[in-house]
Coordinates of C-alpha atoms in Angstrom, one line a residue:
Chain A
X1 CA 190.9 119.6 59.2
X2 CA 191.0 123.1 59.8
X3 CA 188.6 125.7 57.5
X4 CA 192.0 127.4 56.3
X5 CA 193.9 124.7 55.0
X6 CA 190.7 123.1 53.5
X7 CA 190.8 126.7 51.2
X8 CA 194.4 126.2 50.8
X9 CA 193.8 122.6 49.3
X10 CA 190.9 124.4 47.2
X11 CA 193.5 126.8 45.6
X12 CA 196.5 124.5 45.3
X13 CA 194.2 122.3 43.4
X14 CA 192.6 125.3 41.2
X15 CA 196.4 126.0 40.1
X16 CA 197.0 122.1 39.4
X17 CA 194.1 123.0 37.0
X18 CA 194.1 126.5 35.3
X19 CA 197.9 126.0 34.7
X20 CA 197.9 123.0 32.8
X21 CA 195.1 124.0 31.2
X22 CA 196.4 127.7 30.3
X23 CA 199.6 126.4 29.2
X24 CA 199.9 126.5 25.6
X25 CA 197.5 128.6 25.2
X26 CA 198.8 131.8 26.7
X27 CA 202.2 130.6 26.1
X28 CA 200.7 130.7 22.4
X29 CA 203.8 131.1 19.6
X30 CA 206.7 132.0 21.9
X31 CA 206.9 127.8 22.4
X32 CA 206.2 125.9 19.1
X33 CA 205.7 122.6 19.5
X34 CA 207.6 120.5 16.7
X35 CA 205.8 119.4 13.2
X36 CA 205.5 116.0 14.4
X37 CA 204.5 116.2 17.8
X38 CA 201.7 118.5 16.9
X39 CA 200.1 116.2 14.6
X40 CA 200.7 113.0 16.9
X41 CA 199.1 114.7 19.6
X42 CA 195.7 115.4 16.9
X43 CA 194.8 111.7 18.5
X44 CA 194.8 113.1 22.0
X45 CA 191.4 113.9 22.3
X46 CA 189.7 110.3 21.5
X47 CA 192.3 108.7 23.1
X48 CA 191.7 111.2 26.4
X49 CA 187.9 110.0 25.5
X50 CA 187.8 106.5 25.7
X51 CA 190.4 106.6 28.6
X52 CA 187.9 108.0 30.9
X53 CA 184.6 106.3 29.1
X54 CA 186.1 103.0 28.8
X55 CA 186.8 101.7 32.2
X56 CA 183.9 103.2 33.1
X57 CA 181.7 101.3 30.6
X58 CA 183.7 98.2 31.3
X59 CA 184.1 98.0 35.0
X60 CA 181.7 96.9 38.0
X61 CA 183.6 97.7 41.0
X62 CA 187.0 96.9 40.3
X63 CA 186.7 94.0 37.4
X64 CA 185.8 93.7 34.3
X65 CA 182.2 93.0 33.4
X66 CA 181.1 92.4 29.7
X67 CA 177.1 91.9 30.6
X68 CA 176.5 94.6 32.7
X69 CA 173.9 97.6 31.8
X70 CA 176.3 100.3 31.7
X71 CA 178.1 98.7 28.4
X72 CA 174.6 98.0 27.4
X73 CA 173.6 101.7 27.6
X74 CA 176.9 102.7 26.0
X75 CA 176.5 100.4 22.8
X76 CA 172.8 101.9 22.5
X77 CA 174.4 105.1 22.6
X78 CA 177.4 104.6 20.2
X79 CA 174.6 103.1 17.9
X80 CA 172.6 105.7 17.7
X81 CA 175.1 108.5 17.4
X82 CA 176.1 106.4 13.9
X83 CA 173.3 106.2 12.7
X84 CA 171.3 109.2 13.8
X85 CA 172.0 112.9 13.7
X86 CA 169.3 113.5 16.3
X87 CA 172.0 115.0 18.8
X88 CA 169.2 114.5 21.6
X89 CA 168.9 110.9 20.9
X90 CA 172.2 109.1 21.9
X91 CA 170.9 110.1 25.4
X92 CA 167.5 109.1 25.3
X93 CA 168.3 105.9 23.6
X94 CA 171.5 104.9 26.2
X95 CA 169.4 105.9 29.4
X96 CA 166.3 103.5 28.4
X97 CA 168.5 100.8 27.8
X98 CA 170.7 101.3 30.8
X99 CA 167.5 101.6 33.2
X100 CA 166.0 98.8 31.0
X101 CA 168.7 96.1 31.3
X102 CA 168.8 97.2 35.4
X103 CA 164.7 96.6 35.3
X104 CA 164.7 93.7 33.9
X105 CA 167.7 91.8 36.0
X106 CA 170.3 91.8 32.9
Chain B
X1 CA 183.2 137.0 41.5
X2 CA 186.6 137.0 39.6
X3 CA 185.8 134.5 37.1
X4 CA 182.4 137.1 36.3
X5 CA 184.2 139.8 36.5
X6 CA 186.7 138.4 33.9
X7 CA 183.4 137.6 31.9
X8 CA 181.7 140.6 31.7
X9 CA 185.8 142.6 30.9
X10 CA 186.3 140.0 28.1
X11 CA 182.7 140.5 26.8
X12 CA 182.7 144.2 26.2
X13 CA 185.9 144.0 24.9
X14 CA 185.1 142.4 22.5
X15 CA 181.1 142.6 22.2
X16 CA 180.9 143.7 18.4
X17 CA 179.5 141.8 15.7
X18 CA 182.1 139.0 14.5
X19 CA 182.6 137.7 18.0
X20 CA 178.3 137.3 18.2
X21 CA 178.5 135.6 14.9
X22 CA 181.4 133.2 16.2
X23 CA 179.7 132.9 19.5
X24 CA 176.0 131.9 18.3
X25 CA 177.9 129.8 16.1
X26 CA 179.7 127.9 18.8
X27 CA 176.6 127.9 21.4
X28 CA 174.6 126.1 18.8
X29 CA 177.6 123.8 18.0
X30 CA 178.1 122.5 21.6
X31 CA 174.4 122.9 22.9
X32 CA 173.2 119.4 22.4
X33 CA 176.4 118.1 24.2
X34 CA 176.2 120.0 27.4
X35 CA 173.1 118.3 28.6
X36 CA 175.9 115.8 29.2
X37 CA 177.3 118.4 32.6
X38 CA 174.1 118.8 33.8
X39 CA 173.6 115.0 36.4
X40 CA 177.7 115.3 35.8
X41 CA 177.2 119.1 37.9
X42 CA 174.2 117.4 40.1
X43 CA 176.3 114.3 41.1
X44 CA 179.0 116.8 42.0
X45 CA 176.8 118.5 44.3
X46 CA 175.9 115.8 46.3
X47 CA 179.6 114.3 46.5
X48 CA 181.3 117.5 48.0
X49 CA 177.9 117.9 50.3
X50 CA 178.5 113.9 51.4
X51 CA 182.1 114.4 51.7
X52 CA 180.8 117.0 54.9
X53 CA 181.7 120.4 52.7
X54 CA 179.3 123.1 53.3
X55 CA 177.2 124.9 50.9
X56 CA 179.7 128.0 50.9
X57 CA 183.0 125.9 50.5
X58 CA 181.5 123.1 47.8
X59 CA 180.1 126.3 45.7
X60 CA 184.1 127.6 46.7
X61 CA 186.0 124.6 45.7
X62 CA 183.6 124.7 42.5
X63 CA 184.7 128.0 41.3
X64 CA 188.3 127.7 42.1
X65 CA 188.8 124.5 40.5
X66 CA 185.7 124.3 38.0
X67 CA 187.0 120.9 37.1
X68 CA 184.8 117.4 37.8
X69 CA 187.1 114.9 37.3
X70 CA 190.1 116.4 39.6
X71 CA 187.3 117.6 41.9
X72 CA 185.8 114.4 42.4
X73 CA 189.2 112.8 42.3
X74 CA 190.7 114.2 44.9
X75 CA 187.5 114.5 47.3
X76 CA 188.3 111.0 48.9
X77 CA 192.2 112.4 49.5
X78 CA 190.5 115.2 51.0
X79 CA 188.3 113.5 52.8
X80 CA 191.1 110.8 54.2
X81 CA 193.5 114.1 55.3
X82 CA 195.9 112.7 52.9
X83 CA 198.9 115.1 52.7
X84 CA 198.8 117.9 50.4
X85 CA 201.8 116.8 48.4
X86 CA 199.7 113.7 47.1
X87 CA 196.8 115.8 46.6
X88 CA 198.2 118.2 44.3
X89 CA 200.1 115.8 43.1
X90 CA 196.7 113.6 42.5
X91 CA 195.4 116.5 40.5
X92 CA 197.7 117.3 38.4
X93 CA 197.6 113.7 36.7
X94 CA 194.2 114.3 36.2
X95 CA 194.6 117.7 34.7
X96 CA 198.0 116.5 32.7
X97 CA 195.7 115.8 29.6
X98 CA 194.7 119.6 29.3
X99 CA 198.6 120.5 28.7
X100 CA 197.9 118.1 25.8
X101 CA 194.4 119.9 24.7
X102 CA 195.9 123.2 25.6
X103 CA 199.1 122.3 22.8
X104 CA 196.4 121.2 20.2
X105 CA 194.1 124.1 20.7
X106 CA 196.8 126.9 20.8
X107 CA 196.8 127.8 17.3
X108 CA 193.2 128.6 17.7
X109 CA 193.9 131.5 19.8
X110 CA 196.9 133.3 17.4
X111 CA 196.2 137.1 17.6
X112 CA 194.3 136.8 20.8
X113 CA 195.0 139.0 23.6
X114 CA 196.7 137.6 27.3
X115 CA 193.8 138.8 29.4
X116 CA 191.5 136.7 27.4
X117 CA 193.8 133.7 26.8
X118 CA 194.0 133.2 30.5
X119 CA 190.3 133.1 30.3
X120 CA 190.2 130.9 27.6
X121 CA 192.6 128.6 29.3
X122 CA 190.7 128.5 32.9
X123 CA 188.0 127.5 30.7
X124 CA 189.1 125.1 28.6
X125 CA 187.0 121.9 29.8
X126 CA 186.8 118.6 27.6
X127 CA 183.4 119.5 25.7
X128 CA 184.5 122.6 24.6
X129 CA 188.0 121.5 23.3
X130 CA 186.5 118.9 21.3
X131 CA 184.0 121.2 19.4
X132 CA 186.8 124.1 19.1
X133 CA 189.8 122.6 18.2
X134 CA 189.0 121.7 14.9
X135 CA 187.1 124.5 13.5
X136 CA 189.4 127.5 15.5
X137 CA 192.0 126.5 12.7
X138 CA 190.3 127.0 9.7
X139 CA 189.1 130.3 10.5
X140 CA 191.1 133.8 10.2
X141 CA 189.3 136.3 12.2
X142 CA 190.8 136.1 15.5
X143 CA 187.6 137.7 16.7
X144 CA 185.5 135.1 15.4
X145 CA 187.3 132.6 17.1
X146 CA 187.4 133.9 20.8
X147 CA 183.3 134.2 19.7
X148 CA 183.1 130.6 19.1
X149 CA 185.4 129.5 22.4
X150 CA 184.2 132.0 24.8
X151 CA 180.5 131.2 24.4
X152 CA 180.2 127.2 24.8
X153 CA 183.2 127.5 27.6
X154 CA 180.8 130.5 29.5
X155 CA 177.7 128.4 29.0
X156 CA 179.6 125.3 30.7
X157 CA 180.4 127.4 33.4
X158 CA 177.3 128.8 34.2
X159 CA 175.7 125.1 33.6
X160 CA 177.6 124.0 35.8
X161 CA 178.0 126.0 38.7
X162 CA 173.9 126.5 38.5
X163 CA 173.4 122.9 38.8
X164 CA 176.1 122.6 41.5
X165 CA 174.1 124.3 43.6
X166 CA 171.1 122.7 42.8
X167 CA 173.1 119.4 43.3
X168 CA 173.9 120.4 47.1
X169 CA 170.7 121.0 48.2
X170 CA 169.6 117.8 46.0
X171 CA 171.5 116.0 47.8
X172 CA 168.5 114.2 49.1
X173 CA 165.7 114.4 47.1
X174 CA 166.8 112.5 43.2
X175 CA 166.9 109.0 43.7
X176 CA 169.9 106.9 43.4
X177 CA 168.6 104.4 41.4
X178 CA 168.0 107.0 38.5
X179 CA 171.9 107.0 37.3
X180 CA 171.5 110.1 36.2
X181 CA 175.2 110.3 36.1
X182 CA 175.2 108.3 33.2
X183 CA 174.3 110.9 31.1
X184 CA 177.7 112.2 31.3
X185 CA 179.4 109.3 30.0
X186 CA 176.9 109.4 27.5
X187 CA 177.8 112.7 26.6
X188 CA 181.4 111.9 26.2
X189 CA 180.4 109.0 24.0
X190 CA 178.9 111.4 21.5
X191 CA 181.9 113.6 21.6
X192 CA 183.9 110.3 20.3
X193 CA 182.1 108.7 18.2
X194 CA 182.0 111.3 14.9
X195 CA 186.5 111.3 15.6
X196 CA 186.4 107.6 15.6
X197 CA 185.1 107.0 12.0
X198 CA 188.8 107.6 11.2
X199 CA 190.9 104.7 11.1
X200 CA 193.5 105.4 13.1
X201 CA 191.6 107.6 15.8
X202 CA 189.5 104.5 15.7
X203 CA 193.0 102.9 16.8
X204 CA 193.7 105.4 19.3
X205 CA 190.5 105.3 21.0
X206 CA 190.7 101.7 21.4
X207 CA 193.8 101.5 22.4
X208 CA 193.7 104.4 24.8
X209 CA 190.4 102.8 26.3
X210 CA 191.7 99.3 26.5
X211 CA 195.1 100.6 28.5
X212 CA 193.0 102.4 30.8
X213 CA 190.9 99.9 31.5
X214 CA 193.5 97.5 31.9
X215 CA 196.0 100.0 33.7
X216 CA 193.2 100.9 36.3
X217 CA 195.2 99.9 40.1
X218 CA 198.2 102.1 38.8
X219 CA 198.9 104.6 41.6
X220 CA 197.8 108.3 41.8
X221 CA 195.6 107.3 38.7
X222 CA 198.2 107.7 36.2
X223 CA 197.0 104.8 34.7
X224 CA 194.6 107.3 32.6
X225 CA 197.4 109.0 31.5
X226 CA 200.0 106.2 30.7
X227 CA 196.6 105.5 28.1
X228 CA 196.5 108.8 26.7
X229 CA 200.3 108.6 25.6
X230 CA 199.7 104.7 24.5
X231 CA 196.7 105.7 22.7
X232 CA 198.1 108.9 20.7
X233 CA 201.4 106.4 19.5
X234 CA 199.1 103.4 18.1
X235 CA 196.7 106.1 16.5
X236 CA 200.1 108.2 15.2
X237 CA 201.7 104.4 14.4
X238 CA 198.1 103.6 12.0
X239 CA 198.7 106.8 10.1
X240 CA 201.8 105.2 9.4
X241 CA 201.0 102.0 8.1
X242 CA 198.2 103.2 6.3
X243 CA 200.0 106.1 4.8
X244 CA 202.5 103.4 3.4
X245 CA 199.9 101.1 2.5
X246 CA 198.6 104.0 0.5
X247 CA 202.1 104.1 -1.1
X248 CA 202.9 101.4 -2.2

């Protein structure tokens, strides 16, 4: 592949970016989106969320795995973002469990 | 050197003292959370530098893009000399959830001007939406709000183009076995879990996570977003029944 192109592919994807994200945004109240739609899509973001946290909790390789240290981790963490407002310790809490369980063969 | 540039323009237009308050405001909201793009930035690093990039066109693709999950997405394309239909094509599937954000945002930015709503929009990253969105509508001063969106979504950037760099020189020295990465998906776990102690977001999440998981081998990854669209009807369905419930 040639150093051109390779910028090309750079920019081509920047625009697959900036103009989805952009959108609405600059586009701002010249396109309303209906009554309905806007509150339907209020449940985009944890639905976007678990989307990409999900598989990635659930998965080794390309299977599910209910007994593996990343799901481990992740329940530490959703634990202790319920019942802690320490903001810090969802991450300190997930990472020793996840390097824990991996330790100690789970 | 554009996206600074931009920075500094949209920072001195706007530098007085309601756009600091809204900004300090923000930067404190979305602080804790963006420990989360730190290993995210790292890991980063090392993939474009494994994927045989050099330092000046990783840090390249980094600023034009500034976008992990379509960046690391489409590395292996890249890598493979797929053609550059599929990799634009791969990319915008995995951007296609920001039209979503950028819809539920919107009303955040009313009395904004273009020059910083293409700024706002370039930076609109999945952190930063979810500590905006709600609090940008509740709040008049148009001022205020840029304040509170431009300061988490500048601190992301910077955070992350820092640690890039670190990342690609790292490439070699932090240990695998560290899963630092993990942080990330940590990070995203604490954006859910406070909007999941509604019912029916509780639905939505579950339901978007579940179709994901399941829908994993579609092609071009669309799987994620087939999942976003599942997830948003059951959560908009459980308003629904729980509205009538309410009712009757």
């Amino acid at each position: 592949m040639n150093d051109v192109s390779l910028w090309l592919i750079f920019i081509l994807i920047g625009l697959a970016t900036t103009l989805p994200r952009a959108s609405f945004i600059v586009l701002g109240n010249r396109v309303a989106l209906p009554a309905t739609l806007q509150r339907a899509l209020r449940y985009a973001p944890a639905a976007a969320l678990a989307a990409i946290v999900a598989p990635d909790l659930l998965l080794v390789g390309d299977s599910v795995d209910v007994l593996n240290a990343k799901l481990g981790g992740g329940i530490a963490a959703v634990l202790a973002a319920l019942w802690s407002r320490n903001p810090w310790l969802p991450f300190i809490v997930g990472m020793a469990v996840l390097l824990g369980l991996r330790q100690f063969g789970a | 050197m554009f996206a600074s540039c931009c920075i500094f323009a949209a920072m001195s237009a706007t530098s007085d003292s309601s756009f600091m308050l809204g900004a300090r405001e923000g930067f404190a909201a979305f602080l804790p959370f963006s420990v989360g793009l730190v290993p995210w930035a790292l890991v980063m690093g090392m993939a474009m530098t494994s994927t045989g990039f050099s330092p000046l066109e990783a840090m390249g693709m980094n600023i034009i893009v500034f976008a992990g999950t379509a960046q690391l997405g489409t590395l292996p394309l890249i890598a493979a000399e797929a053609p550059l239909w599929l990799i634009v094509v791969t990319a915008l599937a995995l951007n296609l959830r920001f039209v979503i954000f950028s819809a539920a945002i919107a009303p955040g930015f009313r009395g904004v001007g273009l020059p910083a709503r293409w700024l706002s929009g370039h930076l609109l990253t999945d952190g930063v939406f979810a500590t905006c969105v709600d609090r940008m509508q509740h709040v008049d001063d148009p001022r205020w709000r840029l304040g509170y969106y431009l300061a988490p979504s500048l601190w992301s950037w910077l955070l992350w183009q820092s640690f890039t760099l670190l990342g690609i020189y790292a490439a070699a020295i932090v240990p695998k076995s560290w899963s630092l990465e993990f942080m990330a998906t940590i990070a995203l776990i604490v954006l859910l879990v406070p909007m999941a102690r509604i019912r029916p977001m509780l639905v939505a999440a579950l339901v978007g996570g579940g179709s994901a998981t399941l829908l994993r081998n579609l092609p071009l990854r669309l799987g994620v977003v087939v999942a976003i669209v599942l997830g948003i009807a059951a959560g908009f369905a459980a308003e629904h029944v729980e509205h009538r419930r309410k009712q009757q």
